[in-house]
Tab-separated table of C-alpha atoms (C1' of nucleotides) in Angstrom:
chain	number	residue	atom	x	y	z
Y	12	MET	CA	0.000	0.000	0.000
Y	13	THR	CA	2.437	2.455	1.203
Y	14	SER	CA	4.840	1.488	-1.406
Y	15	LYS	CA	2.298	1.971	-4.051
Y	16	ARG	CA	1.720	5.412	-2.992
Y	17	LEU	CA	5.305	6.141	-2.957
Y	18	LEU	CA	5.537	4.855	-6.379
Y	19	GLU	CA	2.883	7.034	-7.601
Y	20	GLN	CA	4.276	10.143	-6.178
Y	21	PRO	CA	6.901	10.611	-8.728
Y	22	ARG	CA	4.326	9.835	-11.254
Y	23	ALA	CA	2.196	12.502	-9.987
Y	24	GLY	CA	5.098	14.771	-10.562
Y	25	ASP	CA	5.254	13.720	-14.119
Y	26	SER	CA	1.658	14.069	-14.702
Y	27	THR	CA	1.982	17.466	-13.294
Y	28	GLU	CA	3.513	18.295	-16.542
Y	29	GLY	CA	0.284	17.580	-18.136
Y	30	ARG	CA	-1.609	19.744	-15.796
Y	31	GLU	CA	0.876	22.373	-15.439
Y	32	PRO	CA	0.005	24.422	-18.414
Y	33	VAL	CA	-3.100	25.445	-16.657
Y	34	ALA	CA	-1.529	26.902	-13.648
Y	35	GLY	CA	1.966	27.602	-14.744
Y	36	LYS	CA	1.144	28.842	-18.110
Y	37	ALA	CA	0.140	32.256	-17.205
Y	38	SER	CA	3.448	33.248	-15.863
Y	39	LYS	CA	5.893	31.160	-17.722
Y	40	THR	CA	4.399	30.979	-21.085
Y	41	ASN	CA	3.718	34.555	-21.305
Y	42	THR	CA	7.150	35.365	-20.347
Y	43	LEU	CA	8.512	33.158	-22.965
Y	44	GLN	CA	6.351	34.359	-25.667
Y	45	GLU	CA	6.960	37.836	-24.738
Y	46	GLY	CA	10.583	37.210	-24.874
Y	47	ALA	CA	10.192	35.714	-28.237
Y	48	SER	CA	8.045	38.365	-29.633
Y	49	ARG	CA	10.195	41.096	-28.331
Y	50	SER	CA	13.235	39.645	-29.743
Y	51	PHE	CA	12.020	39.809	-33.219
Y	52	GLU	CA	10.124	42.888	-32.914
Y	53	ILE	CA	13.381	44.418	-32.054
Y	54	SER	CA	15.132	42.715	-34.791
Y	55	PRO	CA	17.652	44.862	-36.470
Y	56	ASN	CA	16.704	43.121	-39.624
Y	57	GLY	CA	13.284	44.357	-39.120
Y	58	HIS	CA	11.986	40.885	-39.261
Y	59	TYR	CA	8.551	39.928	-39.889
Y	60	PHE	CA	5.919	37.705	-38.459
Y	61	THR	CA	4.279	38.243	-35.226
Y	62	SER	CA	2.371	35.256	-34.073
Y	63	THR	CA	3.601	33.042	-31.376
Y	64	ARG	CA	4.482	30.293	-33.688
Y	65	GLU	CA	5.946	32.494	-36.219
Y	66	GLY	CA	7.601	34.167	-33.409
Y	67	HIS	CA	9.406	31.065	-32.739
Y	68	TYR	CA	10.225	30.717	-36.309
Y	69	ILE	CA	11.750	34.047	-36.337
Y	70	HIS	CA	13.441	33.164	-33.209
Y	71	LYS	CA	15.482	30.751	-35.115
Y	72	LYS	CA	16.132	33.147	-37.813
Y	73	PHE	CA	17.761	35.269	-35.328
Y	74	ALA	CA	19.910	32.484	-34.373
Y	75	CYS	CA	21.215	32.244	-37.853
Y	76	GLY	CA	21.812	35.845	-38.261
Y	77	ARG	CA	23.405	36.044	-34.948
Y	78	GLU	CA	25.789	33.347	-35.532
Y	79	GLU	CA	27.159	35.136	-38.437
Y	80	ASP	CA	27.887	38.086	-36.293
Y	81	GLU	CA	28.958	36.382	-33.194
Y	82	GLN	CA	30.865	33.389	-34.084
Y	83	SER	CA	33.072	33.891	-31.154
Y	84	SER	CA	30.331	33.918	-28.657
Y	85	GLY	CA	29.317	30.552	-29.812
Y	86	GLY	CA	25.911	31.724	-30.719
Y	87	VAL	CA	24.940	31.607	-27.153
Y	88	LEU	CA	22.663	34.422	-27.510
Y	89	LYS	CA	20.921	32.927	-30.340
Y	90	HIS	CA	18.085	31.777	-28.247
Y	91	SER	CA	17.618	34.959	-26.559
Y	92	CYS	CA	16.404	38.228	-27.722
Y	93	PRO	CA	18.911	40.465	-29.315
Y	94	ALA	CA	17.871	43.083	-26.967
Y	95	HIS	CA	20.119	41.785	-24.377
Y	96	ARG	CA	23.171	41.983	-26.395
Y	97	LEU	CA	22.294	45.323	-27.652
Y	98	ILE	CA	21.868	46.540	-24.225
Y	99	LEU	CA	25.182	45.267	-23.260
Y	100	ASN	CA	26.727	47.158	-26.030
Y	101	GLY	CA	25.069	50.316	-25.197
Y	102	THR	CA	26.127	51.795	-28.428
Y	103	HIS	CA	23.719	49.807	-30.402
Y	104	VAL	CA	20.786	50.709	-28.408
Y	105	GLU	CA	19.822	53.653	-30.374
Y	106	ALA	CA	20.054	51.809	-33.555
Y	107	TRP	CA	17.230	49.565	-32.745
Y	108	SER	CA	15.294	51.225	-30.091
Y	109	PRO	CA	13.277	53.266	-32.507
Y	110	VAL	CA	12.303	50.172	-34.294
Y	111	ARG	CA	10.941	48.972	-31.110
Y	112	GLY	CA	8.719	51.877	-30.632
Y	113	PRO	CA	6.228	51.009	-33.264
Y	114	GLY	CA	6.534	47.414	-32.406
Y	115	GLU	CA	5.484	48.116	-28.931
Y	116	PRO	CA	1.824	48.231	-29.518
Y	117	GLY	CA	1.882	46.295	-32.702
Y	118	CYS	CA	4.056	43.479	-31.755
Y	119	ARG	CA	1.569	42.111	-29.366
Y	120	LEU	CA	-0.935	41.599	-32.047
Y	121	PRO	CA	-1.485	37.982	-32.756
Y	122	SER	CA	-0.104	37.134	-36.079
Y	123	PRO	CA	-3.276	35.813	-37.564
Y	124	GLU	CA	-4.482	39.310	-37.752
Y	125	THR	CA	-1.402	40.434	-39.454
Y	126	PRO	CA	-0.717	37.895	-42.064
Y	127	HIS	CA	1.658	40.085	-43.925
Y	128	PRO	CA	5.176	39.292	-43.267
Y	129	HIS	CA	5.890	42.883	-43.819
Y	130	THR	CA	4.264	43.885	-40.688
Y	131	SER	CA	7.524	45.280	-39.738
Y	132	SER	CA	7.338	47.604	-42.614
Y	133	ILE	CA	5.462	49.842	-40.318
Y	134	ILE	CA	8.572	49.814	-38.423
Y	135	PRO	CA	9.653	52.984	-40.013
Y	136	VAL	CA	10.948	54.919	-37.186
Y	137	PRO	CA	8.428	56.957	-35.344
Y	138	HIS	CA	8.767	60.585	-35.965
Y	139	ASP	CA	7.837	61.783	-32.559
Y	140	ARG	CA	10.871	60.128	-31.210
Y	141	ARG	CA	13.654	61.737	-32.974
Y	142	PRO	CA	13.056	65.261	-32.076
Y	143	SER	CA	12.674	65.017	-28.366
Y	144	GLY	CA	15.846	63.835	-26.843
Y	145	LEU	CA	14.388	63.679	-23.421
Y	146	ALA	CA	11.352	61.719	-24.319
Y	147	ASP	CA	13.532	59.551	-26.358
Y	148	LYS	CA	15.734	58.810	-23.470
Y	149	GLU	CA	12.875	58.072	-21.230
Y	150	VAL	CA	11.370	55.764	-23.684
Y	151	MET	CA	14.634	54.125	-24.180
Y	152	ALA	CA	15.101	53.683	-20.535
Y	153	ALA	CA	11.702	52.184	-20.226
Y	154	THR	CA	12.374	49.983	-23.125
Y	155	VAL	CA	15.596	48.805	-21.714
Y	156	LEU	CA	14.007	48.082	-18.432
Y	157	THR	CA	11.261	46.197	-20.054
Y	158	ILE	CA	13.638	44.164	-22.038
Y	159	LEU	CA	15.776	43.549	-19.098
Y	160	SER	CA	12.891	42.239	-17.198
Y	161	THR	CA	11.637	40.045	-19.939
Y	162	SER	CA	14.757	38.746	-21.463
Y	163	PRO	CA	15.566	35.385	-20.011
Y	164	LEU	CA	19.180	36.065	-20.378
Y	165	VAL	CA	19.206	39.051	-18.241
Y	166	LEU	CA	17.628	37.106	-15.539
Y	167	ASN	CA	20.834	35.346	-15.126
Y	168	PRO	CA	23.278	37.485	-13.288
Y	169	SER	CA	26.329	35.660	-14.387
Y	170	SER	CA	25.721	36.179	-18.030
Y	171	SER	CA	25.779	39.876	-18.028
Y	172	ALA	CA	28.616	40.157	-15.650
Y	173	SER	CA	31.191	38.123	-17.376
Y	174	GLY	CA	30.387	39.250	-20.812
Y	175	ALA	CA	29.112	37.510	-23.835
Y	176	ASP	CA	31.932	35.105	-24.182
Y	177	LEU	CA	31.960	33.732	-20.731
Y	178	ALA	CA	28.297	33.650	-20.373
Y	179	GLY	CA	28.230	32.322	-23.811
Y	180	LYS	CA	29.399	28.879	-23.181
Y	181	GLY	CA	27.465	28.389	-20.098
Y	182	TRP	CA	24.353	29.554	-21.652
Y	183	LYS	CA	24.742	27.601	-24.690
Y	184	GLU	CA	25.012	24.523	-22.642
Y	185	SER	CA	22.293	25.298	-20.310
Y	186	LEU	CA	20.063	26.352	-23.069
Y	187	SER	CA	20.634	23.308	-25.077
Y	188	ALA	CA	20.231	21.276	-21.993
Y	189	SER	CA	16.998	22.765	-21.037
Y	190	TYR	CA	15.680	22.692	-24.493
Y	191	SER	CA	16.666	19.187	-25.124
Y	192	SER	CA	15.139	18.289	-21.877
Y	193	SER	CA	11.811	19.005	-23.311
Y	194	THR	CA	12.129	16.078	-25.588
Y	195	SER	CA	10.829	13.824	-22.943
Y	196	GLY	CA	9.483	14.442	-19.577
Y	197	ASN	CA	11.863	11.936	-18.215
Y	198	TRP	CA	14.856	13.891	-19.018
Y	199	SER	CA	13.705	17.204	-18.073
Y	200	TRP	CA	14.500	16.940	-14.489
Y	201	ASP	CA	18.197	16.706	-14.440
Y	202	ALA	CA	19.411	18.818	-17.243
Y	203	SER	CA	17.062	21.633	-16.802
Y	204	ASP	CA	17.679	21.794	-13.185
Y	205	GLN	CA	21.266	22.285	-13.647
Y	206	SER	CA	20.771	25.182	-15.872
Y	207	VAL	CA	19.064	27.175	-13.267
Y	208	PRO	CA	21.657	27.955	-10.739
Y	209	SER	CA	23.998	30.680	-11.709
Y	210	THR	CA	26.816	28.442	-10.664
Y	211	PRO	CA	26.523	25.506	-12.936
Y	212	SER	CA	27.916	22.334	-11.549
Y	213	PRO	CA	30.742	21.065	-13.650
Y	214	PRO	CA	30.072	17.420	-12.965
Y	215	LEU	CA	27.163	17.632	-15.225
Y	216	SER	CA	29.305	17.354	-18.237
Y	217	ASN	CA	31.280	14.592	-16.706
Y	218	ASP	CA	28.398	12.352	-16.307
Y	219	PRO	CA	28.139	10.110	-19.281
Y	220	GLY	CA	24.444	10.165	-19.165
Y	221	LYS	CA	24.271	13.877	-19.093
Y	222	SER	CA	26.869	14.527	-21.653
Y	223	PHE	CA	25.011	12.218	-23.850
Y	224	LEU	CA	22.016	14.237	-23.207
Y	225	LEU	CA	23.676	17.415	-24.152
Y	226	SER	CA	25.626	16.254	-27.069
Y	227	SER	CA	23.116	14.023	-28.655
Y	228	GLN	CA	20.562	16.720	-28.681
Y	229	SER	CA	22.586	18.948	-30.792
Y	230	ASP	CA	21.300	21.827	-32.781
Y	231	ASP	CA	18.966	19.919	-34.959
Y	232	ASN	CA	17.068	18.425	-32.161
Y	233	ILE	CA	17.156	21.544	-30.210
Y	234	GLU	CA	15.473	23.348	-32.949
Y	235	GLU	CA	12.879	20.753	-33.217
Y	236	THR	CA	12.142	20.310	-29.604
Y	237	GLU	CA	12.345	23.945	-29.108
Y	238	SER	CA	9.756	24.517	-31.694
Y	239	THR	CA	7.381	21.996	-30.333
Y	240	HIS	CA	8.038	23.528	-27.059
Y	241	PHE	CA	6.873	26.864	-28.118
Y	242	LEU	CA	4.257	25.646	-30.402
Y	243	PHE	CA	2.544	23.810	-27.686
Y	244	GLU	CA	3.295	26.439	-25.223
Y	245	ASP	CA	4.740	23.985	-22.899
Y	246	PRO	CA	6.473	25.786	-20.109
Y	247	ILE	CA	6.766	22.744	-18.008
Y	248	PRO	CA	10.434	22.068	-17.942
Y	249	ARG	CA	11.079	25.575	-16.948
Y	250	LYS	CA	8.558	25.461	-14.295
Y	251	ARG	CA	10.018	22.375	-12.811
Y	252	LYS	CA	13.327	23.988	-12.762
Y	253	ASN	CA	12.202	26.203	-10.041
Y	254	SER	CA	10.978	23.622	-7.661
Y	255	MET	CA	13.197	20.700	-8.358
Y	256	LYS	CA	16.869	20.432	-7.920
Y	257	VAL	CA	19.330	17.668	-8.332
Y	258	MET	CA	21.280	16.853	-5.272
Y	259	PHE	CA	23.917	14.274	-4.666
Y	260	LYS	CA	23.561	12.030	-1.761
Y	261	CYS	CA	26.287	10.019	-0.197
Y	262	LEU	CA	25.244	6.445	0.066
Y	263	TRP	CA	27.970	5.397	2.347
Y	264	LYS	CA	26.581	3.645	5.266
Y	265	ASN	CA	25.472	5.898	8.022
Y	266	CYS	CA	26.327	8.865	5.955
Y	267	GLU	CA	23.476	11.027	4.933
Y	268	LYS	CA	25.587	13.683	3.415
Y	269	VAL	CA	23.851	15.519	0.672
Y	270	LEU	CA	25.579	17.995	-1.526
Y	271	SER	CA	24.460	20.042	-4.390
Y	272	THR	CA	27.299	19.222	-6.696
Y	273	SER	CA	28.670	15.941	-7.765
Y	274	SER	CA	32.170	17.226	-7.458
Y	275	GLY	CA	31.398	18.114	-3.923
Y	276	ILE	CA	30.027	14.764	-3.085
Y	277	GLN	CA	32.874	13.084	-4.817
Y	278	ARG	CA	35.330	15.027	-2.802
Y	279	HIS	CA	33.418	14.216	0.284
Y	280	ILE	CA	33.567	10.543	-0.468
Y	281	ARG	CA	37.153	10.680	-1.436
Y	282	THR	CA	38.237	12.378	1.682
Y	283	ILE	CA	35.845	11.109	4.264
Y	284	HIS	CA	35.154	7.604	3.177
Y	285	LEU	CA	37.926	6.614	0.892
Y	286	GLY	CA	40.497	8.342	2.966
Y	287	ARG	CA	42.152	9.940	0.054
Y	288	ASN	CA	43.762	13.245	-0.143
Y	289	GLY	CA	41.013	15.728	-0.458
Y	290	ASP	CA	43.182	18.308	-2.052
Y	291	SER	CA	44.051	16.322	-5.018
Y	292	ASP	CA	41.345	16.238	-7.537
Y	293	TYR	CA	42.408	12.863	-8.600
Y	294	SER	CA	39.477	10.660	-9.103
Y	295	ASP	CA	39.317	7.209	-10.469
Y	296	GLY	CA	35.601	7.446	-10.598
Y	297	GLU	CA	35.142	5.131	-7.750
Y	298	GLU	CA	33.294	7.750	-5.841
Y	299	ASP	CA	30.581	7.438	-8.369
Y	300	PHE	CA	29.497	4.288	-6.759
Y	301	TYR	CA	29.006	5.860	-3.443
Y	302	TYR	CA	26.614	8.560	-4.217
Y	303	SER	CA	23.487	8.919	-6.157
Y	304	GLU	CA	21.709	11.773	-7.688
Y	305	ILE	CA	18.424	12.602	-6.235
Y	306	GLU	CA	15.818	14.933	-7.379
Y	307	VAL	CA	14.783	17.179	-4.639
Y	308	ASN	CA	11.810	19.332	-4.413
Y	309	MET	CA	13.201	22.537	-3.202
Y	310	ASP	CA	10.025	23.373	-1.491
Y	311	THR	CA	10.357	20.443	0.779
Y	312	LEU	CA	13.987	19.879	0.590
Y	313	SER	CA	14.490	18.341	3.924
Y	314	GLU	CA	11.713	15.899	3.871
Y	315	GLY	CA	12.272	15.205	0.270
Y	316	LEU	CA	15.617	13.802	1.105
Y	317	SER	CA	14.274	11.347	3.524
Y	318	ASN	CA	11.543	10.352	1.212
Y	319	LEU	CA	13.464	9.888	-1.892
Y	320	THR	CA	15.750	7.229	-0.723
Y	321	PRO	CA	13.485	4.664	0.712
Y	322	THR	CA	10.717	4.953	-1.772
Y	323	SER	CA	9.931	4.291	-5.279
Y	324	PRO	CA	12.335	3.475	-7.996
Y	325	THR	CA	10.434	5.486	-10.450
Y	326	THR	CA	11.801	8.511	-8.821
Y	327	SER	CA	14.863	8.285	-10.866
Y	328	GLY	CA	13.065	7.789	-14.080
Y	329	PRO	CA	14.226	5.433	-16.729
Y	330	ALA	CA	17.285	3.527	-15.848
Y	331	PRO	CA	19.216	4.079	-19.018
Y	332	VAL	CA	19.891	7.619	-18.111
Y	333	PHE	CA	21.500	6.550	-14.978
Y	334	PRO	CA	23.804	3.676	-15.404
Y	335	VAL	CA	25.539	4.549	-12.230
Y	336	LEU	CA	22.497	4.287	-10.162
Y	337	THR	CA	21.972	0.781	-11.187
Y	338	CYS	CA	24.997	-0.016	-9.224
Y	339	ASP	CA	24.006	2.230	-6.461
Y	340	ALA	CA	20.987	0.218	-5.959
Y	341	SER	CA	22.623	-2.942	-5.094
Y	342	ARG	CA	25.359	-1.352	-3.215
Y	343	SER	CA	24.151	0.281	-0.154
Y	344	GLU	CA	22.326	-2.447	1.520
Y	345	PRO	CA	24.713	-5.203	1.018
Y	346	ALA	CA	26.983	-2.387	1.582
Y	347	ARG	CA	26.710	-2.789	5.214
Y	348	MET	CA	29.857	-4.235	4.096
Y	349	ILE	CA	33.081	-4.398	5.802
Y	350	HIS	CA	33.342	-1.038	7.274
Y	351	THR	CA	36.989	-0.686	6.649
Y	352	PRO	CA	38.015	2.719	5.531
Y	353	LEU	CA	39.559	1.428	2.410
Y	354	SER	CA	36.898	-0.837	1.221
Y	355	GLN	CA	38.111	-0.356	-2.240
Y	356	SER	CA	36.558	-3.471	-3.488
Y	357	ALA	CA	33.213	-2.719	-2.067
Y	358	PRO	CA	31.661	-0.997	-4.991
Y	359	SER	CA	32.500	-3.572	-7.518
Y	360	THR	CA	31.386	-6.351	-5.303
Y	361	LEU	CA	28.188	-4.683	-4.631
Y	362	CYS	CA	27.555	-3.934	-8.162
Y	363	HIS	CA	27.970	-7.462	-9.127
Y	364	ILE	CA	26.000	-9.013	-6.413
Y	365	ARG	CA	22.899	-8.655	-8.311
Y	366	THR	CA	22.224	-11.370	-10.760
Y	367	ASP	CA	18.952	-9.917	-11.677
Y	368	HIS	CA	17.873	-9.166	-15.127
Y	369	ALA	CA	18.597	-6.033	-16.912
Y	370	TYR	CA	15.096	-4.773	-16.914
Y	371	GLN	CA	15.262	-4.522	-13.215
Y	372	GLY	CA	17.453	-1.556	-13.418
Y	373	PRO	CA	14.883	0.973	-12.367
Y	374	MET	CA	14.487	-0.417	-8.946
Y	375	THR	CA	17.824	0.852	-7.776
Y	376	GLN	CA	18.331	3.121	-4.854
Y	377	ILE	CA	15.059	2.709	-3.144
Y	378	ARG	CA	15.293	-0.710	-1.958
Y	379	THR	CA	18.744	-0.236	-0.724
Y	380	VAL	CA	17.705	1.709	2.256
Y	381	SER	CA	14.249	0.500	2.761
Y	382	ILE	CA	15.158	-3.062	3.176
Y	383	GLY	CA	17.557	-3.208	5.950
Y	384	GLU	CA	17.135	-6.759	6.930
Y	385	LYS	CA	18.686	-8.280	3.950
Y	386	ARG	CA	21.287	-10.570	5.268
Y	387	GLN	CA	21.997	-13.159	2.695
Y	388	PRO	CA	23.488	-12.946	-0.688
Y	389	VAL	CA	21.117	-13.406	-3.483
Y	390	ASN	CA	21.857	-17.043	-3.902
Y	391	HIS	CA	20.158	-17.768	-0.681
Y	392	THR	CA	17.011	-18.900	-2.296
Y	393	THR	CA	18.646	-20.891	-4.957
Y	394	VAL	CA	20.900	-22.546	-2.489
Y	395	SER	CA	18.191	-23.713	-0.242
Y	396	LYS	CA	16.293	-24.875	-3.184
Y	397	THR	CA	18.951	-26.995	-4.650
Y	398	HIS	CA	19.649	-28.243	-1.246
Y	399	THR	CA	16.228	-29.601	-0.792
Y	400	ASN	CA	16.225	-31.013	-4.203
Y	401	THR	CA	19.474	-32.794	-4.223
Y	402	THR	CA	19.632	-34.214	-0.778
Y	403	SER	CA	16.245	-35.321	0.134
Y	404	THR	CA	12.999	-33.557	0.483
Y	405	SER	CA	12.633	-34.442	4.090
Y	406	THR	CA	15.800	-33.158	5.606
Y	407	SER	CA	15.364	-29.482	5.288
Y	408	LYS	CA	12.074	-28.506	6.813
Y	409	PRO	CA	10.545	-29.319	10.111
Y	410	THR	CA	6.825	-29.451	9.834
Y	411	THR	CA	5.589	-27.419	6.999
Y	412	GLY	CA	7.748	-29.390	4.755
Y	413	THR	CA	9.386	-27.529	1.962
Y	414	ARG	CA	7.918	-24.196	2.571
Y	415	LYS	CA	10.332	-21.727	3.882
Y	416	PRO	CA	9.253	-19.087	6.311
Y	417	ARG	CA	8.009	-16.000	4.714
Y	418	GLY	CA	10.421	-13.171	4.485
Y	419	GLU	CA	9.687	-9.837	5.947
Y	420	ALA	CA	11.082	-7.925	3.095
Y	421	LYS	CA	8.674	-6.461	0.674
Y	422	LYS	CA	8.655	-8.273	-2.516
Y	423	CYS	CA	8.378	-6.944	-5.961
Y	424	ARG	CA	4.672	-7.297	-5.946
Y	425	LYS	CA	4.319	-5.176	-2.948
Y	426	VAL	CA	6.920	-2.692	-3.889
Y	427	TYR	CA	5.899	-2.094	-7.409
Y	428	GLY	CA	2.334	-3.177	-7.343
Y	429	MET	CA	0.434	-5.075	-9.917
Y	430	GLU	CA	0.389	-2.189	-12.319
Y	431	LYS	CA	4.098	-2.268	-12.622
Y	432	ARG	CA	4.441	-5.897	-12.928
Y	433	ASP	CA	6.972	-5.476	-15.616
Y	434	LEU	CA	9.261	-4.086	-12.992
Y	435	TRP	CA	9.124	-7.182	-10.934
Y	436	CYS	CA	11.969	-9.541	-10.881
Y	437	THR	CA	11.538	-12.565	-13.003
Y	438	ALA	CA	10.964	-14.836	-10.122
Y	439	CYS	CA	8.168	-12.766	-8.817
Y	440	ARG	CA	6.550	-12.686	-12.149
Y	441	TRP	CA	6.738	-16.392	-12.339
Y	442	LYS	CA	5.407	-16.638	-8.867
Y	443	LYS	CA	8.635	-17.980	-7.672
Y	444	ALA	CA	10.647	-16.893	-4.700
Y	445	CYS	CA	11.611	-13.326	-5.163
Y	446	GLN	CA	15.174	-12.908	-6.224
Y	447	ARG	CA	15.362	-9.230	-5.825
Y	448	PHE	CA	14.218	-8.757	-2.322
Y	449	THR	CA	15.550	-11.740	-0.629
Y	450	ASP	CA	15.346	-12.172	3.073
K	9	DT	C1'	-7.887	-11.292	2.371
K	10	DG	C1'	-3.653	-10.368	0.233
K	11	DT	C1'	0.779	-12.090	-0.457
K	12	DG	C1'	4.720	-15.256	-1.293
K	13	DC	C1'	6.022	-19.058	-3.630
K	14	DC	C1'	5.834	-24.307	-4.279
K	15	DG	C1'	4.799	-27.550	-7.502
K	16	DG	C1'	3.498	-28.622	-11.703
K	17	DG	C1'	2.058	-27.644	-16.495
K	18	DT	C1'	3.054	-25.850	-21.262
K	19	DG	C1'	5.790	-24.651	-25.441
M	17	DC	C1'	15.058	-24.408	-20.447
M	18	DA	C1'	11.791	-20.016	-19.965
M	19	DC	C1'	7.385	-19.038	-18.934
M	20	DC	C1'	3.019	-19.445	-16.634
M	21	DC	C1'	-0.396	-20.431	-13.112
M	22	DG	C1'	-3.223	-23.289	-9.591
M	23	DG	C1'	-3.298	-23.489	-5.162
M	24	DC	C1'	-1.632	-23.532	-0.515
M	25	DA	C1'	0.426	-21.486	3.708
M	26	DC	C1'	1.183	-17.613	5.998
M	27	DA	C1'	0.618	-12.764	7.841
DNA sequence: TGTGCCGGGTG
DNA sequence: CACCCGGCACA
């Protein structure tokens, strides 16, 4: 029962995506669209369409144009409105600000009403502006403020501070990450989260899963997903960014250490548990086995931590993304291992203990903590079985005969529920003694 | 009553 | 073998 619930929780989170548009839309979507529309309305090229969709289309156009200009900046700004850049280079402001004037009222018009791509032809600089320097300045100031407040880029402090180049890389990554994350709800949690904090955690790129995420979703996909994103006005990933954060939890026994960066947790493990020199950044990757990423709801950070571990496997989403975690799963419990400081062999052992089938990957971390009473290696069941078979049926059991006492551990059925039967271990599915949660 | 899994059946 | 399920014992 309980387990079921736990299982569903993460689901609920996912489904939230479906619902989200209702609540979250107002703020997020609007912001986005605004950003989009502004960007092109400002366009130095005096570009065209005005609808949301077209807006997006234009959005891309910008990207192209921009890249020509800013090869060095890596096209980071391509996803943002040009306004930002222009603002940074104060000199350009005047060049485009007038253009903006007319766009101001007009740009908001939904494109359908203005089918002509030449909408911007109205753009001809407003006359009233030129003459009055003061008014002009005021308007400009207002404009700048507006843009500042709407441009997603500006929202990030680091970007403006360090200049286009520095911010460039980071943003490119984070942007691509967040955009690509929209491809599937499953992915959205990790990548997008990372893009939020102004201090991006380096480990992200180190993680094979993540890097795959980033690299595989290169420009092409980004464009595509991005478009669908805007087309369907799906602000979800962004929304989630705000409330969810990826944390790294030390899985070493009796260690509840949770850090926000993988490098941090790795260092922690290196120094505290592996007894290595903390100063040296040397890492053989072994630390990977001792921590797991957890998605934490920032709203309920503290309790989230306690919940995440012992509950549902679905929390971590599809296993493939998280090869490491698969190991994590098996590790901790059996990990009540030899508590020697240099249990170098521990991780590998643990990782190999499991003889389960590949599809069982998802179950990972959860069970580790929740089932503390595991005391026998997996073979336990098989051993006893063969025993009874080979010797003689009578020797093993007292009264009940062959039936072995029921284990206290929750079995797959209980943990995953009938709905997720495909997550059960094979034995459970076959109605045999559970191999995953042995007692 | 729900669950775990033995024992046996099927392909 | 892998897969499936009837049915029993247990909680």
